[in-house]
Amino acid sequence: MKIGLVGYQAGGKSSIFELLTGTAPDISKAHTGQLGTATVPDQRFDDLVALFNPKKISPAKIELFDTPGLSRDQGEGNAQRMSVLREANVLIQVIGAYAGADPLSDVQSFEEELMLADMQVISNRIARLRENIKKPRPDRDELQTELEFLEPIEVLLNEGQSLRSQEFSDEQEKHTKSFSLLTRKPLLVLINTAEADFDADKLAAIEALGHPVIAAPAGLELDVQQLDEADRAEFAAELGLGEPCRKQLLRAIFEITEQITFFTSDEKEVRAWLLRRGETAVEAAGTIHTDLARGFIRAEIMAVADLLRLGSEREVKAAGLHQLVGKEYVMRDGDEILVRFNV
């Protein structure tokens, strides 16, 4: 899953990217976007490492994509920048809340830009379909069906409605999948503040638009990180910084991606794995290795919370908190799994 940092130019996307990934922005990738990975903070993982003292640790990571910033002048290359945005699965709109900035207006105008881009894609396809349907073609009925599913979407966009909250039929999902519609992607608004606090009324006004919002002084925290370790705590306290906003941001990003974390752990390795919410034990097995899914027999499941509370797998089993499950078991956040399979 590719998580895109998006927004207008000079909003602070590159600072967020550096804060989360520890990777400095690469100027040579300003027009194509830059990829980096960020470790997802998870106390359960840290506690498992302390419990097993393994030879290897592998925390969960997410992929971040610092996309080219949009120009506020729509005529300056935004079409190409929009095409890069479509590569992302989730959008994190970064807005700089500096002197004279209007975050609410930025959220509204950016959403309009996304809708216009989607409307162009849908309208162009509809125009081609209508033209092709006039011709005697063997796939004419299929094209007519596609047209009938796309026309209501065009109406919604023309009315200024985002597709994010719309219910799509299976056929609509099928016919729009290749378009990678921008207003269909989950969106988190990230207010990059100049100070530790952000006006609560302004935050509420943005939340009223229907987007999850988080405000954080990412630039300040990045400055703090670049200090000597001995000076960081004192400087952070002077600025009024509480919990590191890096952790807040990663948790918020993780939540909007609708993923869960499951674990495998022993003395050799403790590892955190990511899985889409609602996926099953056999899909979790396939995440670990395709051979495990192919030869899946059953899985042993226990909650990491029980393992940490009781101190060992043997104690969890003795307490009757261990399960043997089949392929259709729906994984829960915080499950530990051991897969039994045929070679």
Short mmCIF file of N, CA and C in Angstrom, two decimals, residues 127-193:
data_model
loop_
_atom_site.label_atom_id
_atom_site.label_comp_id
_atom_site.label_asym_id
_atom_site.label_seq_id
_atom_site.Cartn_x
_atom_site.Cartn_y
_atom_site.Cartn_z
N ALA A 127 -17.32 9.85 -23.22
CA ALA A 127 -17.35 10.36 -24.61
C ALA A 127 -16.88 9.29 -25.59
N ARG A 128 -15.81 8.55 -25.22
CA ARG A 128 -15.32 7.47 -26.10
C ARG A 128 -16.34 6.34 -26.21
N LEU A 129 -16.99 6.01 -25.09
CA LEU A 129 -18.00 4.96 -25.12
C LEU A 129 -19.16 5.34 -26.03
N ARG A 130 -19.64 6.56 -25.90
CA ARG A 130 -20.78 7.00 -26.72
C ARG A 130 -20.43 6.98 -28.20
N GLU A 131 -19.21 7.33 -28.52
CA GLU A 131 -18.78 7.31 -29.91
C GLU A 131 -18.68 5.87 -30.43
N ASN A 132 -18.12 4.99 -29.62
CA ASN A 132 -17.94 3.61 -30.06
C ASN A 132 -19.24 2.83 -30.16
N ILE A 133 -20.21 3.18 -29.31
CA ILE A 133 -21.49 2.50 -29.34
C ILE A 133 -22.24 2.75 -30.65
N LYS A 134 -21.95 3.85 -31.29
CA LYS A 134 -22.59 4.16 -32.57
C LYS A 134 -22.13 3.22 -33.69
N LYS A 135 -21.03 2.52 -33.47
CA LYS A 135 -20.45 1.68 -34.51
C LYS A 135 -20.89 0.22 -34.32
N PRO A 136 -20.97 -0.55 -35.39
CA PRO A 136 -21.30 -1.98 -35.26
C PRO A 136 -20.08 -2.75 -34.74
N ARG A 137 -20.07 -3.04 -33.46
CA ARG A 137 -18.93 -3.70 -32.82
C ARG A 137 -19.42 -4.95 -32.09
N PRO A 138 -18.58 -6.00 -32.00
CA PRO A 138 -19.00 -7.20 -31.28
C PRO A 138 -19.16 -6.97 -29.77
N ASP A 139 -18.45 -5.95 -29.23
CA ASP A 139 -18.53 -5.68 -27.79
C ASP A 139 -19.46 -4.51 -27.48
N ARG A 140 -20.35 -4.22 -28.37
CA ARG A 140 -21.22 -3.05 -28.21
C ARG A 140 -22.07 -3.14 -26.94
N ASP A 141 -22.61 -4.31 -26.64
CA ASP A 141 -23.45 -4.46 -25.44
C ASP A 141 -22.63 -4.23 -24.17
N GLU A 142 -21.39 -4.72 -24.17
CA GLU A 142 -20.53 -4.52 -23.02
C GLU A 142 -20.22 -3.04 -22.81
N LEU A 143 -19.96 -2.34 -23.91
CA LEU A 143 -19.69 -0.90 -23.82
C LEU A 143 -20.92 -0.14 -23.32
N GLN A 144 -22.10 -0.57 -23.77
CA GLN A 144 -23.33 0.07 -23.33
C GLN A 144 -23.53 -0.12 -21.83
N THR A 145 -23.22 -1.32 -21.35
CA THR A 145 -23.34 -1.61 -19.91
C THR A 145 -22.38 -0.74 -19.11
N GLU A 146 -21.14 -0.64 -19.60
CA GLU A 146 -20.16 0.20 -18.91
C GLU A 146 -20.63 1.65 -18.86
N LEU A 147 -21.16 2.12 -19.96
CA LEU A 147 -21.66 3.51 -20.02
C LEU A 147 -22.74 3.74 -18.97
N GLU A 148 -23.65 2.79 -18.83
CA GLU A 148 -24.75 2.93 -17.89
C GLU A 148 -24.26 2.97 -16.44
N PHE A 149 -23.13 2.32 -16.17
CA PHE A 149 -22.58 2.37 -14.81
C PHE A 149 -21.77 3.63 -14.56
N LEU A 150 -21.20 4.22 -15.61
CA LEU A 150 -20.36 5.40 -15.43
C LEU A 150 -21.16 6.71 -15.42
N GLU A 151 -22.27 6.74 -16.11
CA GLU A 151 -23.03 8.00 -16.21
C GLU A 151 -23.47 8.55 -14.85
N PRO A 152 -23.96 7.71 -13.91
CA PRO A 152 -24.33 8.26 -12.60
C PRO A 152 -23.13 8.85 -11.84
N ILE A 153 -21.95 8.29 -12.08
CA ILE A 153 -20.75 8.83 -11.43
C ILE A 153 -20.43 10.21 -11.99
N GLU A 154 -20.59 10.37 -13.29
CA GLU A 154 -20.36 11.68 -13.90
C GLU A 154 -21.34 12.71 -13.34
N VAL A 155 -22.58 12.31 -13.11
CA VAL A 155 -23.58 13.22 -12.54
C VAL A 155 -23.15 13.69 -11.16
N LEU A 156 -22.69 12.76 -10.32
CA LEU A 156 -22.25 13.10 -8.97
C LEU A 156 -21.11 14.12 -9.01
N LEU A 157 -20.13 13.87 -9.86
CA LEU A 157 -18.99 14.77 -9.94
C LEU A 157 -19.40 16.14 -10.48
N ASN A 158 -20.30 16.16 -11.44
CA ASN A 158 -20.79 17.44 -11.97
C ASN A 158 -21.54 18.24 -10.91
N GLU A 159 -22.14 17.53 -9.96
CA GLU A 159 -22.85 18.19 -8.86
C GLU A 159 -21.90 18.60 -7.74
N GLY A 160 -20.60 18.32 -7.90
CA GLY A 160 -19.63 18.70 -6.90
C GLY A 160 -19.57 17.75 -5.71
N GLN A 161 -19.97 16.49 -5.93
CA GLN A 161 -19.96 15.52 -4.85
C GLN A 161 -18.72 14.62 -4.97
N SER A 162 -18.00 14.52 -3.89
CA SER A 162 -16.87 13.61 -3.84
C SER A 162 -17.38 12.18 -3.90
N LEU A 163 -16.57 11.28 -4.46
CA LEU A 163 -16.96 9.87 -4.56
C LEU A 163 -16.57 9.08 -3.32
N ARG A 164 -15.88 9.73 -2.41
CA ARG A 164 -15.33 9.03 -1.26
C ARG A 164 -16.41 8.41 -0.37
N SER A 165 -17.52 9.11 -0.24
CA SER A 165 -18.57 8.63 0.66
C SER A 165 -19.71 7.94 -0.09
N GLN A 166 -19.55 7.75 -1.39
CA GLN A 166 -20.61 7.15 -2.20
C GLN A 166 -20.52 5.62 -2.16
N GLU A 167 -21.69 4.99 -2.21
CA GLU A 167 -21.74 3.53 -2.30
C GLU A 167 -21.66 3.14 -3.77
N PHE A 168 -20.63 2.39 -4.12
CA PHE A 168 -20.46 1.90 -5.48
C PHE A 168 -20.93 0.45 -5.56
N SER A 169 -21.60 0.11 -6.65
CA SER A 169 -21.94 -1.29 -6.89
C SER A 169 -20.67 -2.04 -7.30
N ASP A 170 -20.75 -3.36 -7.28
CA ASP A 170 -19.61 -4.16 -7.71
C ASP A 170 -19.22 -3.83 -9.14
N GLU A 171 -20.21 -3.60 -9.98
CA GLU A 171 -19.93 -3.28 -11.39
C GLU A 171 -19.27 -1.91 -11.52
N GLN A 172 -19.70 -0.95 -10.72
CA GLN A 172 -19.06 0.37 -10.76
C GLN A 172 -17.61 0.28 -10.28
N GLU A 173 -17.38 -0.51 -9.24
CA GLU A 173 -16.01 -0.72 -8.77
C GLU A 173 -15.17 -1.33 -9.88
N LYS A 174 -15.73 -2.31 -10.56
CA LYS A 174 -15.02 -3.00 -11.64
C LYS A 174 -14.66 -2.05 -12.77
N HIS A 175 -15.61 -1.22 -13.18
CA HIS A 175 -15.39 -0.36 -14.34
C HIS A 175 -14.57 0.89 -14.03
N THR A 176 -14.38 1.21 -12.76
CA THR A 176 -13.60 2.41 -12.40
C THR A 176 -12.25 2.07 -11.79
N LYS A 177 -11.98 0.80 -11.54
CA LYS A 177 -10.74 0.42 -10.86
C LYS A 177 -9.51 0.95 -11.58
N SER A 178 -9.48 0.84 -12.90
CA SER A 178 -8.29 1.24 -13.66
C SER A 178 -8.08 2.76 -13.67
N PHE A 179 -9.13 3.51 -13.33
CA PHE A 179 -9.01 4.98 -13.35
C PHE A 179 -8.29 5.51 -12.12
N SER A 180 -8.25 4.71 -11.04
CA SER A 180 -7.63 5.15 -9.78
C SER A 180 -8.16 6.52 -9.37
N LEU A 181 -9.48 6.62 -9.25
CA LEU A 181 -10.13 7.90 -8.98
C LEU A 181 -9.65 8.52 -7.66
N LEU A 182 -9.28 9.78 -7.72
CA LEU A 182 -8.68 10.46 -6.58
C LEU A 182 -9.67 10.68 -5.45
N THR A 183 -10.92 11.03 -5.78
CA THR A 183 -11.90 11.27 -4.72
C THR A 183 -12.53 9.98 -4.23
N ARG A 184 -12.01 8.86 -4.68
CA ARG A 184 -12.43 7.55 -4.16
C ARG A 184 -11.44 7.06 -3.09
N LYS A 185 -10.28 7.69 -3.03
CA LYS A 185 -9.23 7.25 -2.12
C LYS A 185 -9.46 7.83 -0.72
N PRO A 186 -9.16 7.06 0.34
CA PRO A 186 -9.24 7.61 1.69
C PRO A 186 -8.34 8.84 1.81
N LEU A 187 -8.81 9.85 2.55
CA LEU A 187 -8.08 11.11 2.69
C LEU A 187 -7.98 11.50 4.16
N LEU A 188 -6.76 11.79 4.59
CA LEU A 188 -6.51 12.35 5.92
C LEU A 188 -5.92 13.74 5.73
N VAL A 189 -6.44 14.72 6.44
CA VAL A 189 -5.92 16.08 6.37
C VAL A 189 -4.92 16.28 7.51
N LEU A 190 -3.71 16.67 7.14
CA LEU A 190 -2.65 16.91 8.12
C LEU A 190 -2.29 18.39 8.12
N ILE A 191 -2.60 19.06 9.22
CA ILE A 191 -2.28 20.47 9.36
C ILE A 191 -0.88 20.59 9.93
N ASN A 192 0.02 21.11 9.13
CA ASN A 192 1.41 21.29 9.54
C ASN A 192 1.52 22.66 10.20
N THR A 193 1.48 22.68 11.53
CA THR A 193 1.38 23.94 12.26
C THR A 193 2.76 24.53 12.54
#
